[in-house]
PDB file of C-alpha atoms in Angstrom:
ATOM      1  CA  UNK A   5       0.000   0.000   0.000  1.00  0.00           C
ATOM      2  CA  UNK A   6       2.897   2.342   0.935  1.00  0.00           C
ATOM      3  CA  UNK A   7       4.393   1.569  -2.522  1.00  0.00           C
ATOM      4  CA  UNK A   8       1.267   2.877  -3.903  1.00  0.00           C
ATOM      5  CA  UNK A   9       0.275   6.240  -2.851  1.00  0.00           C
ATOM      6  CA  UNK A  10       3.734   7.129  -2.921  1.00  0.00           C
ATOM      7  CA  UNK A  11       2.897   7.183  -6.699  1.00  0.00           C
ATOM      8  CA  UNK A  12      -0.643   8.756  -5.990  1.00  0.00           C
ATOM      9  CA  UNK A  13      -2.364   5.113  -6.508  1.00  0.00           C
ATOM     10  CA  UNK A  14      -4.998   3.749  -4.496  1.00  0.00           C
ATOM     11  CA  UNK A  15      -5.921  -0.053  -4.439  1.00  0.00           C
ATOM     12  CA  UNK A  16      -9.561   0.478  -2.977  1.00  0.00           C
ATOM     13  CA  UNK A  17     -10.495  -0.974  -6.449  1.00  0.00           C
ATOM     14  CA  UNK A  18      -9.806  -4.508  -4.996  1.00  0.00           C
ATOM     15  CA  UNK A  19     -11.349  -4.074  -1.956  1.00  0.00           C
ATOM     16  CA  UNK A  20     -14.383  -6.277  -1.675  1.00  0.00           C
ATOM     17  CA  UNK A  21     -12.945  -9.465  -3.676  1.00  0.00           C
ATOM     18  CA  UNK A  22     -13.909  -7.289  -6.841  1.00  0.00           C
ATOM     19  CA  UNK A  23     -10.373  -7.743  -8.249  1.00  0.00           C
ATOM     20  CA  UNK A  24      -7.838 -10.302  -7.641  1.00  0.00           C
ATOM     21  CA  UNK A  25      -4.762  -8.821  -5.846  1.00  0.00           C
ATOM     22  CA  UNK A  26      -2.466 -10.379  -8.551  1.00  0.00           C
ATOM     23  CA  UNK A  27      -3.970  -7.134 -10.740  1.00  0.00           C
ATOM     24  CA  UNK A  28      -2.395  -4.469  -8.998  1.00  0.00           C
ATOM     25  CA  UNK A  29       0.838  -6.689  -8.831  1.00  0.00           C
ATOM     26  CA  UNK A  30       1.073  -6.886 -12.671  1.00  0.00           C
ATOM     27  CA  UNK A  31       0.165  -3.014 -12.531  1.00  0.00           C
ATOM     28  CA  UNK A  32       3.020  -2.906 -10.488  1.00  0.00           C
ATOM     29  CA  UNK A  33       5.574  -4.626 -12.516  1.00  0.00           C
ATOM     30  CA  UNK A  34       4.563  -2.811 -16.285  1.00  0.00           C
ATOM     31  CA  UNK A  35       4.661   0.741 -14.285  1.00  0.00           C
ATOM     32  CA  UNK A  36       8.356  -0.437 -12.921  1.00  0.00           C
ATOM     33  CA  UNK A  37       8.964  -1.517 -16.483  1.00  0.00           C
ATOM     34  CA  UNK A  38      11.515   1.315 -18.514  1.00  0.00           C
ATOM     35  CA  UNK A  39      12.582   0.470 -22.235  1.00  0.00           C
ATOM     36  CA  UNK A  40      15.668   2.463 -23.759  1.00  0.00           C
ATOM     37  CA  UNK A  41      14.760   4.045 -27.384  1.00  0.00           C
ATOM     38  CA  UNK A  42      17.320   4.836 -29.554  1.00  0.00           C
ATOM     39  CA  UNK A  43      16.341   8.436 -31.745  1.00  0.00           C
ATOM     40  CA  UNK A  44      18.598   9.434 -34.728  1.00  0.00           C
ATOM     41  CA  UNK A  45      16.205  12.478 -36.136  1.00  0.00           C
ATOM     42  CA  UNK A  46      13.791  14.256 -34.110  1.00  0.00           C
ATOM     43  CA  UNK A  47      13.896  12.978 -31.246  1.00  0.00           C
ATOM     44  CA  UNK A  48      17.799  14.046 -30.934  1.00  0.00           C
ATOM     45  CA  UNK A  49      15.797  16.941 -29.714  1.00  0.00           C
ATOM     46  CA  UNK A  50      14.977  16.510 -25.979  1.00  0.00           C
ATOM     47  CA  UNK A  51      12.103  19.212 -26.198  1.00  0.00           C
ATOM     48  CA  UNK A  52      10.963  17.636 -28.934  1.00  0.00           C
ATOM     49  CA  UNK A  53      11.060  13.838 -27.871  1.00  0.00           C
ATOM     50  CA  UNK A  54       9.079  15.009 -24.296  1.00  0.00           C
ATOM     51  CA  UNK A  55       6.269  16.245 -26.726  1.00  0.00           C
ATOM     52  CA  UNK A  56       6.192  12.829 -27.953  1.00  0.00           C
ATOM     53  CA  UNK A  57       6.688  11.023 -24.582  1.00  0.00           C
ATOM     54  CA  UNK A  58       6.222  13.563 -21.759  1.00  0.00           C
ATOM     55  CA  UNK A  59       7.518  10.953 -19.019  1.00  0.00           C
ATOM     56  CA  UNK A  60      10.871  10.224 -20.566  1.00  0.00           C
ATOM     57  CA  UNK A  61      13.721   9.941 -18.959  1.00  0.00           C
ATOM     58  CA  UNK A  62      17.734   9.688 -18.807  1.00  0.00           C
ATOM     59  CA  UNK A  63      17.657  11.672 -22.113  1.00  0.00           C
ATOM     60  CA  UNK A  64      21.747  11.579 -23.311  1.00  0.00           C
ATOM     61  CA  UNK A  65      23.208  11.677 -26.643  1.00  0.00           C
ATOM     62  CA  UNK A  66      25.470   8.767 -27.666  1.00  0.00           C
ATOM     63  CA  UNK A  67      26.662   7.145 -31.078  1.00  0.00           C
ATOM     64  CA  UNK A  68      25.660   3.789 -32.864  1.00  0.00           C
ATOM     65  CA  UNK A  69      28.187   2.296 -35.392  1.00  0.00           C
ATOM     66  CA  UNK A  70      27.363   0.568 -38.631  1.00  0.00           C
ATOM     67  CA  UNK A  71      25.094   2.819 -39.839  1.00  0.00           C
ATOM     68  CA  UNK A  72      23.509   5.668 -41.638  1.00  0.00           C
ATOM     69  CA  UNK A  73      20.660   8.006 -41.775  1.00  0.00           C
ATOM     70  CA  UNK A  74      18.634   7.694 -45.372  1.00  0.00           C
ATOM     71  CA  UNK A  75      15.877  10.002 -46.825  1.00  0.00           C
ATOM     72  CA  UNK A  76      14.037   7.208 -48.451  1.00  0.00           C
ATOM     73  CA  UNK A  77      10.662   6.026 -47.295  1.00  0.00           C
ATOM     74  CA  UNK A  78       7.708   8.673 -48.027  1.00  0.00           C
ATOM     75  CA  UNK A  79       5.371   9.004 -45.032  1.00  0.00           C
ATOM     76  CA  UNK A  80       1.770   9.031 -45.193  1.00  0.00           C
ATOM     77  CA  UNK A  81       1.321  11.613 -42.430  1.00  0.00           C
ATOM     78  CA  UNK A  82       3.188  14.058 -44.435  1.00  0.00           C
ATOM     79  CA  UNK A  83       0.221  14.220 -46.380  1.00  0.00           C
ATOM     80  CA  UNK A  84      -2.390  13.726 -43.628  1.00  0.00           C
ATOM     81  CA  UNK A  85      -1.137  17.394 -42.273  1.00  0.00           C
ATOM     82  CA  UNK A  86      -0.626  18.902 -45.725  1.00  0.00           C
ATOM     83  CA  UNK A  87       3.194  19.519 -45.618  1.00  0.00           C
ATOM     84  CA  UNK A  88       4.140  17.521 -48.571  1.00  0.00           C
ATOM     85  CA  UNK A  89       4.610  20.425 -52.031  1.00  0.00           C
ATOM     86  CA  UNK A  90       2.089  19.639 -54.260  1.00  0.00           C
ATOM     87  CA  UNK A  91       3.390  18.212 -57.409  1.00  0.00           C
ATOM     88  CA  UNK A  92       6.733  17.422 -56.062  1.00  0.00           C
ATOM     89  CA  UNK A  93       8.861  13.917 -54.980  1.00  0.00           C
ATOM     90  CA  UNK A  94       9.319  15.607 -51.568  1.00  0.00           C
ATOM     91  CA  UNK A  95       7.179  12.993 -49.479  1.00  0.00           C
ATOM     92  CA  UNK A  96      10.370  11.234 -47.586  1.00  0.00           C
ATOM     93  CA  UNK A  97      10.639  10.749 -43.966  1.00  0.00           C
ATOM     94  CA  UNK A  98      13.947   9.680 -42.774  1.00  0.00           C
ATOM     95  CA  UNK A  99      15.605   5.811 -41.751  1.00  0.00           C
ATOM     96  CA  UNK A 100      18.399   4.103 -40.575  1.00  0.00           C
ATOM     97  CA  UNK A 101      20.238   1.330 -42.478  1.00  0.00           C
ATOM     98  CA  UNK A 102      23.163  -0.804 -42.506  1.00  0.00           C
ATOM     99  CA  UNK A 103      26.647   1.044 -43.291  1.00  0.00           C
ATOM    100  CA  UNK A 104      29.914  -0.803 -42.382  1.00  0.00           C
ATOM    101  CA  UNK A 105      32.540   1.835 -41.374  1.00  0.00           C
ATOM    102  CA  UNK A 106      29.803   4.112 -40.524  1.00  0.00           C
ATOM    103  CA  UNK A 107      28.128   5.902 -37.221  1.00  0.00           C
ATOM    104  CA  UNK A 108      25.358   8.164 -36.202  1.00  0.00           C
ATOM    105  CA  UNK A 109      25.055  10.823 -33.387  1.00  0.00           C
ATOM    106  CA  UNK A 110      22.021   9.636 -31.984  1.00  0.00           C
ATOM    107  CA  UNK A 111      20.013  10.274 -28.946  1.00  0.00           C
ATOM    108  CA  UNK A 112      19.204   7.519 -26.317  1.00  0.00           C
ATOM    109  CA  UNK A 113      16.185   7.926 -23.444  1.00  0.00           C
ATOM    110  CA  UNK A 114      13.548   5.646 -20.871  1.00  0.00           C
ATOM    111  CA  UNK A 115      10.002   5.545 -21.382  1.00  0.00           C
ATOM    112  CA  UNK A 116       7.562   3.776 -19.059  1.00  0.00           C
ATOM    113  CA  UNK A 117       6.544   0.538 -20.335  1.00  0.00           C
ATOM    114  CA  UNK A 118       2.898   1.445 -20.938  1.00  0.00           C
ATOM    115  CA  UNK A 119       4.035   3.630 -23.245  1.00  0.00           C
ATOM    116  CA  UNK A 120       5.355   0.573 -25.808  1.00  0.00           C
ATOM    117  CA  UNK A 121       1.951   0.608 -27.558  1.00  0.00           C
ATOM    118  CA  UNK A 122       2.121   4.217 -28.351  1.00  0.00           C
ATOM    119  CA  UNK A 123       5.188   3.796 -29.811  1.00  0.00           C
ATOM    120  CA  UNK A 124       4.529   1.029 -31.799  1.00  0.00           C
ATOM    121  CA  UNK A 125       1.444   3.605 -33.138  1.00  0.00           C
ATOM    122  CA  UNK A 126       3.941   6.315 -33.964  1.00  0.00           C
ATOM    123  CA  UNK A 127       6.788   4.438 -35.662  1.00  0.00           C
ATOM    124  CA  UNK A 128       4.150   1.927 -37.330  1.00  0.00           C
ATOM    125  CA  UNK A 129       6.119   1.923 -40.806  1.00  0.00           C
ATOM    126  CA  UNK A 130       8.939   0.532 -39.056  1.00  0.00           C
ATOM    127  CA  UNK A 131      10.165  -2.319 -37.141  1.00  0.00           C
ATOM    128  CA  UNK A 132      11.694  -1.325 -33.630  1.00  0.00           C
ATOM    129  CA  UNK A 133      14.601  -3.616 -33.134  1.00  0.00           C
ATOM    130  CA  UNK A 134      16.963  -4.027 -30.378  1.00  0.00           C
ATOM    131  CA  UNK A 135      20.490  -2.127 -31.428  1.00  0.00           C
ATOM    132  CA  UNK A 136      23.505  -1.591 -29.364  1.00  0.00           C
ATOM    133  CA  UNK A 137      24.966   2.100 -28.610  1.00  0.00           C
ATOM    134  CA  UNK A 138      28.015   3.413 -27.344  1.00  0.00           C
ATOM    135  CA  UNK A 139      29.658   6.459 -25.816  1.00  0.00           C
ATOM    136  CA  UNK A 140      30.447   9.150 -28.103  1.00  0.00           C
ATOM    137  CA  UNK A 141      34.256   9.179 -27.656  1.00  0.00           C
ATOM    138  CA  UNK A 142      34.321   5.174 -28.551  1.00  0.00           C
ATOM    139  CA  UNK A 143      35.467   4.181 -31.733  1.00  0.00           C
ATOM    140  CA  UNK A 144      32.754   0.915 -31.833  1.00  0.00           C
ATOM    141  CA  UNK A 145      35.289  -1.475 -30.502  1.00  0.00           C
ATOM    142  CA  UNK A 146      34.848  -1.055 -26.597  1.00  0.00           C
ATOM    143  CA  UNK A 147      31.663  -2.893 -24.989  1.00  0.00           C
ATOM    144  CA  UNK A 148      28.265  -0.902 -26.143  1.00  0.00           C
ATOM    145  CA  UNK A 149      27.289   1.235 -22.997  1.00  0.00           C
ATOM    146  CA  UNK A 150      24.137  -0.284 -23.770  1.00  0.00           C
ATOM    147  CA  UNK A 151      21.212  -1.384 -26.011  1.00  0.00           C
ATOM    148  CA  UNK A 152      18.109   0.327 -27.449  1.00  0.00           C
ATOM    149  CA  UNK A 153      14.752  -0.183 -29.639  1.00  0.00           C
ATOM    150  CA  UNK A 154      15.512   1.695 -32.775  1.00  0.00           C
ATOM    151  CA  UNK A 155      13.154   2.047 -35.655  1.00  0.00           C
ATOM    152  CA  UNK A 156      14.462  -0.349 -38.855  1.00  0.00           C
ATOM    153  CA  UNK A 157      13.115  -0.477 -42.572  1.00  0.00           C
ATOM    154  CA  UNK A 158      11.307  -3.016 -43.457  1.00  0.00           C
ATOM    155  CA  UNK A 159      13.114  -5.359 -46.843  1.00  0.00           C
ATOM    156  CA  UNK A 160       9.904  -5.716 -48.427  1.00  0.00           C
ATOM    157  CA  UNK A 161       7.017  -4.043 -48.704  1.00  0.00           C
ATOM    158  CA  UNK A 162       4.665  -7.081 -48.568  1.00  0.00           C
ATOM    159  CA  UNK A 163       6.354  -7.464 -44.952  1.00  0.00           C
ATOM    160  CA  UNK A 164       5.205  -3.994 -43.798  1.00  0.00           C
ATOM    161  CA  UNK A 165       1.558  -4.615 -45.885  1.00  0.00           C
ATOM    162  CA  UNK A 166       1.162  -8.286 -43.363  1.00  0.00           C
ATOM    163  CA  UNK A 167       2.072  -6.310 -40.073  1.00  0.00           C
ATOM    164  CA  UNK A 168      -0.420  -3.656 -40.973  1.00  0.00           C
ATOM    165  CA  UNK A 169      -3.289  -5.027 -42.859  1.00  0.00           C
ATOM    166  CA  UNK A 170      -4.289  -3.934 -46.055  1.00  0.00           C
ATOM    167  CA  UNK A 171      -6.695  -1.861 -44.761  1.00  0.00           C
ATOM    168  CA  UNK A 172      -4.299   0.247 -42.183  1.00  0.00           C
ATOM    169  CA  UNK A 173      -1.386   0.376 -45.324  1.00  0.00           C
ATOM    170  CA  UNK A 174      -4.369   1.918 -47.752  1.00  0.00           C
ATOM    171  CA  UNK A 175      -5.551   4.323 -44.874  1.00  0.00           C
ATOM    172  CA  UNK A 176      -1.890   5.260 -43.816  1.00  0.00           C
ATOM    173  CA  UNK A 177      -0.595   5.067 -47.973  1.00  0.00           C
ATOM    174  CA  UNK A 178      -3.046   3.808 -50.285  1.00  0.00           C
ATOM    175  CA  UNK A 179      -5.773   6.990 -49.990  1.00  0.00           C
ATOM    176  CA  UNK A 180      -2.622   9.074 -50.966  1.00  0.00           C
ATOM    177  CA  UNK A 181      -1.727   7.128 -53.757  1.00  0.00           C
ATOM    178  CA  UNK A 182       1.316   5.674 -52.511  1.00  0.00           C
ATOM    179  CA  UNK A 183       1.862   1.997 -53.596  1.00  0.00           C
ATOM    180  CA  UNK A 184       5.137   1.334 -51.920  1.00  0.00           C
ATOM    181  CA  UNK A 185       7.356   2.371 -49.025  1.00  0.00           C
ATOM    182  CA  UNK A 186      10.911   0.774 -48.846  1.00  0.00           C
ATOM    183  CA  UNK A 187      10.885  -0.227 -51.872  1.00  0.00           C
ATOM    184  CA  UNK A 188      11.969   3.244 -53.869  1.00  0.00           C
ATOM    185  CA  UNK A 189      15.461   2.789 -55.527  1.00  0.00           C
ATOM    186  CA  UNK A 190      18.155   5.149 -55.350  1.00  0.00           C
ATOM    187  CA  UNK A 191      17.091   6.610 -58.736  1.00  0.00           C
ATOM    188  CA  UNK A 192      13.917   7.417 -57.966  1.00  0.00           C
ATOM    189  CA  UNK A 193      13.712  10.784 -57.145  1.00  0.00           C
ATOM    190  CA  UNK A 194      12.164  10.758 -53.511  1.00  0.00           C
ATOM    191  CA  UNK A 195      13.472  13.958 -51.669  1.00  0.00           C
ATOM    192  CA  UNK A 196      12.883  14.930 -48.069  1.00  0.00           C
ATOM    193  CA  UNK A 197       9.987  16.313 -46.945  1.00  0.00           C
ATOM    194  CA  UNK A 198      11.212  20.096 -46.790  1.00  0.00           C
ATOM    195  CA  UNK A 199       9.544  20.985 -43.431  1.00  0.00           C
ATOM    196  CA  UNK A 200      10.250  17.647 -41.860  1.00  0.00           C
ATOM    197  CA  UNK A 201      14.109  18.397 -42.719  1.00  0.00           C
ATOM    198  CA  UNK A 202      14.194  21.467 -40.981  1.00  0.00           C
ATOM    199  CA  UNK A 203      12.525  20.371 -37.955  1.00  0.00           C
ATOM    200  CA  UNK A 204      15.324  17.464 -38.099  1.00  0.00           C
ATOM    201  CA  UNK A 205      18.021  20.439 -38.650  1.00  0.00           C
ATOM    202  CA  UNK A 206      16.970  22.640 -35.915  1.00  0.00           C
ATOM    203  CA  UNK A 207      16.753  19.332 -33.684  1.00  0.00           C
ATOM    204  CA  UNK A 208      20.177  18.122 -33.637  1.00  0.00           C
ATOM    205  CA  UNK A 209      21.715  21.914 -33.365  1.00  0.00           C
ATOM    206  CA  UNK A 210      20.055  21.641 -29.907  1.00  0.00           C
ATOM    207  CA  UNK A 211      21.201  18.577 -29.274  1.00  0.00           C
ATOM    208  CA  UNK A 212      25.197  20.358 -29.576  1.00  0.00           C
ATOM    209  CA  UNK A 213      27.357  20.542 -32.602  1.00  0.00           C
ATOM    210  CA  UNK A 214      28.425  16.710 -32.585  1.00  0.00           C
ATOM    211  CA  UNK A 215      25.109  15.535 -33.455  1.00  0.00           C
ATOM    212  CA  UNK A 216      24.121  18.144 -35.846  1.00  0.00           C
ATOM    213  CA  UNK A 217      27.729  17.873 -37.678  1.00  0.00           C
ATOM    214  CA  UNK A 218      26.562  14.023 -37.647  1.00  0.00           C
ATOM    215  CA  UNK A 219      23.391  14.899 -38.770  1.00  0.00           C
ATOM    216  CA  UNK A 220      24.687  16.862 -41.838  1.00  0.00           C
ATOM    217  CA  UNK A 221      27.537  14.458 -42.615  1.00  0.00           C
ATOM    218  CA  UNK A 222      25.856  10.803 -41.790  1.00  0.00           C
ATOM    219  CA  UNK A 223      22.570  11.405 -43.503  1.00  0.00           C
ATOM    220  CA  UNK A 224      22.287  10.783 -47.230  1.00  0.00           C
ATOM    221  CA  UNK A 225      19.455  11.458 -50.036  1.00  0.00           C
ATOM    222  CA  UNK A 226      17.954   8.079 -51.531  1.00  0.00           C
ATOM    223  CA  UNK A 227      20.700   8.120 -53.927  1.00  0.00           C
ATOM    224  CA  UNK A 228      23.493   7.179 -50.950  1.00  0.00           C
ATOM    225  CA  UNK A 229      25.671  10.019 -52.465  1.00  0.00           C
ATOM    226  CA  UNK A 230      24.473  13.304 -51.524  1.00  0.00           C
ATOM    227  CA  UNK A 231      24.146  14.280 -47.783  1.00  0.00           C
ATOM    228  CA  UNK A 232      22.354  16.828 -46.385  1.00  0.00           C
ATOM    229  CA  UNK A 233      25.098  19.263 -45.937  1.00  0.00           C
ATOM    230  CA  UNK A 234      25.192  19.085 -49.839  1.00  0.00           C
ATOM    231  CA  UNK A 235      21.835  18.991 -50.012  1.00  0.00           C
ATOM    232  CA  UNK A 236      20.663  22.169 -48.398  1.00  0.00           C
ATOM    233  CA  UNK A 237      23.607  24.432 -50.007  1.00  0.00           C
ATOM    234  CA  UNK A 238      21.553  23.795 -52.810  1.00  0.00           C
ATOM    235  CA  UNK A 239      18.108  24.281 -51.349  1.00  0.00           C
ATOM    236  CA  UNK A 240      18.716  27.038 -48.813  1.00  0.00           C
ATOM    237  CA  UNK A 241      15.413  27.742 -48.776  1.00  0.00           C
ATOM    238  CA  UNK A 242      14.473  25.130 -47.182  1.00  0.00           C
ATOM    239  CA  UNK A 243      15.461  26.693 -43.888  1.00  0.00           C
ATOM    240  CA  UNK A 244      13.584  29.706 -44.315  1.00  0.00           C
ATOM    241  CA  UNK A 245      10.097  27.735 -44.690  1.00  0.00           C
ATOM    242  CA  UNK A 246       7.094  27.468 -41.936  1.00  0.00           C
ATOM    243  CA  UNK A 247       5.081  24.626 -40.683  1.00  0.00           C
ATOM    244  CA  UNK A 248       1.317  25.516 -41.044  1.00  0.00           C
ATOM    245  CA  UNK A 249      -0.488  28.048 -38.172  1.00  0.00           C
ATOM    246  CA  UNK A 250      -1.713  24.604 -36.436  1.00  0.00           C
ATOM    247  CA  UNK A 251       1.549  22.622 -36.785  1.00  0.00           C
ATOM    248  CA  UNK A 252       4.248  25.052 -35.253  1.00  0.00           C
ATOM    249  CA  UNK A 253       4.611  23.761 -32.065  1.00  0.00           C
ATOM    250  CA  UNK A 254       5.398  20.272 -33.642  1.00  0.00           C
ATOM    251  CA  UNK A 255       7.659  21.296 -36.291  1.00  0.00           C
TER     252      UNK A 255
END
């Protein structure tokens, strides 16, 4: 009982034989329950992870080896809030993926158990997979300081399209008239989304100039050649633009 309204719980809910005392044990254990995410775009922001998952915690920056960052899976929700130019290829939402020799500034953080569903929701294109990380000043040799869930690509489409149904992939894709996610090619013209970049830009400058030089430097177009350092010297612009009125305090 103490344990519980020290956290502002009460268990008169079992009181009476209505509910077996095992339920507030397995209450117990999920709320006691942390899992470590990995982020390596958004998220390297800790203002803007904690308006994804308020309770996080242990929010630090550290580096995973062996891969890059890839513009080159187009997200539905991009067109859901209407930040996708009309008429354009600049749909893409941004991925990890294999890269021997490689390493991305990335940030690392707790979330409650009960918040595993919700996660699931938000990264639903992906598969969250167990990765190790390590310190930044490592050089990937030393012991990971420990291991995370970070989001990974699907190989085939018809892998994603069995998770989600093919009534979720046509309400997420489909209505938009996307066909395909991770299966674009590297000559296939899919750029980032431009707003979705800059909210990734201003994200890891204020997670310090090691992630954002890792950011600029790690993180290539679909064609695995161009990275976004290279990228925005040639749209500039891009830096200049604004989220819609009702989207401002997300991106």
């Amino acid at each position: 009982n103490f344990w519980l309204k020290a956290r502002g719980w009460s268990d008169r809910r079992c009181s009476g034989g209505q509910c077996p005392a095992r339920c507030i044990c397995i209450t117990m254990a999920v709320e006691v329950e942390r899992i470590t995410v990995i982020g390596f775009g958004s998220l390297l922001s800790e203002i803007s992870a904690r308006s994804t998952a308020p309770t996080l915690t242990g929010f630090r920056i550290a580096k995973v080896w062996g891969f890059r960052r890839v513009f080159r899976h187009p997200a539905g929700l991009f067109y859901e809030r209407g930040i996708v130019p009309e008429g354009t290829m600049e749909m893409s939402s941004l991925s990890v993926e294999p890269a021997p020799g490689s390493s991305i500034v990335v940030a690392v953080m707790e979330l409650p158990g009960t918040d595993w569903a919700g996660l699931e929701l938000r990264e639903e294109e992906f598969q969250l997979l167990k990765m190790p990380y390590h310190l930044l000043d490592g050089d990937g040799s030393e012991e990971p300081a420990g291991h995370g869930f970070m989001c990974m690509p699907y190989e085939k489409d018809e892998d994603l399209i069995a998770k989600l149904g093919p009534e979720r992939f046509h309400k997420i894709y489909g209505q938009y008239g996307l066909t395909k996610v991770w299966e674009y090619g590297q000559d296939s013209g899919i750029l980032p989304c431009p707003i979705y970049l800059r909210h990734c830009v201003l994200a890891t400058r204020k997670a310090g100039d090691i992630a954002h030089a890792s950011f600029l430097d790690d993180t290539y177009l679909v064609d695995r050649k161009s990275t976004i350092r290279e990228y925005l010297k040639l749209r500039p612009d891009i830096m200049d633009m604004q989220p819609p009125e009702d989207l401002i305090g997300r991106y």
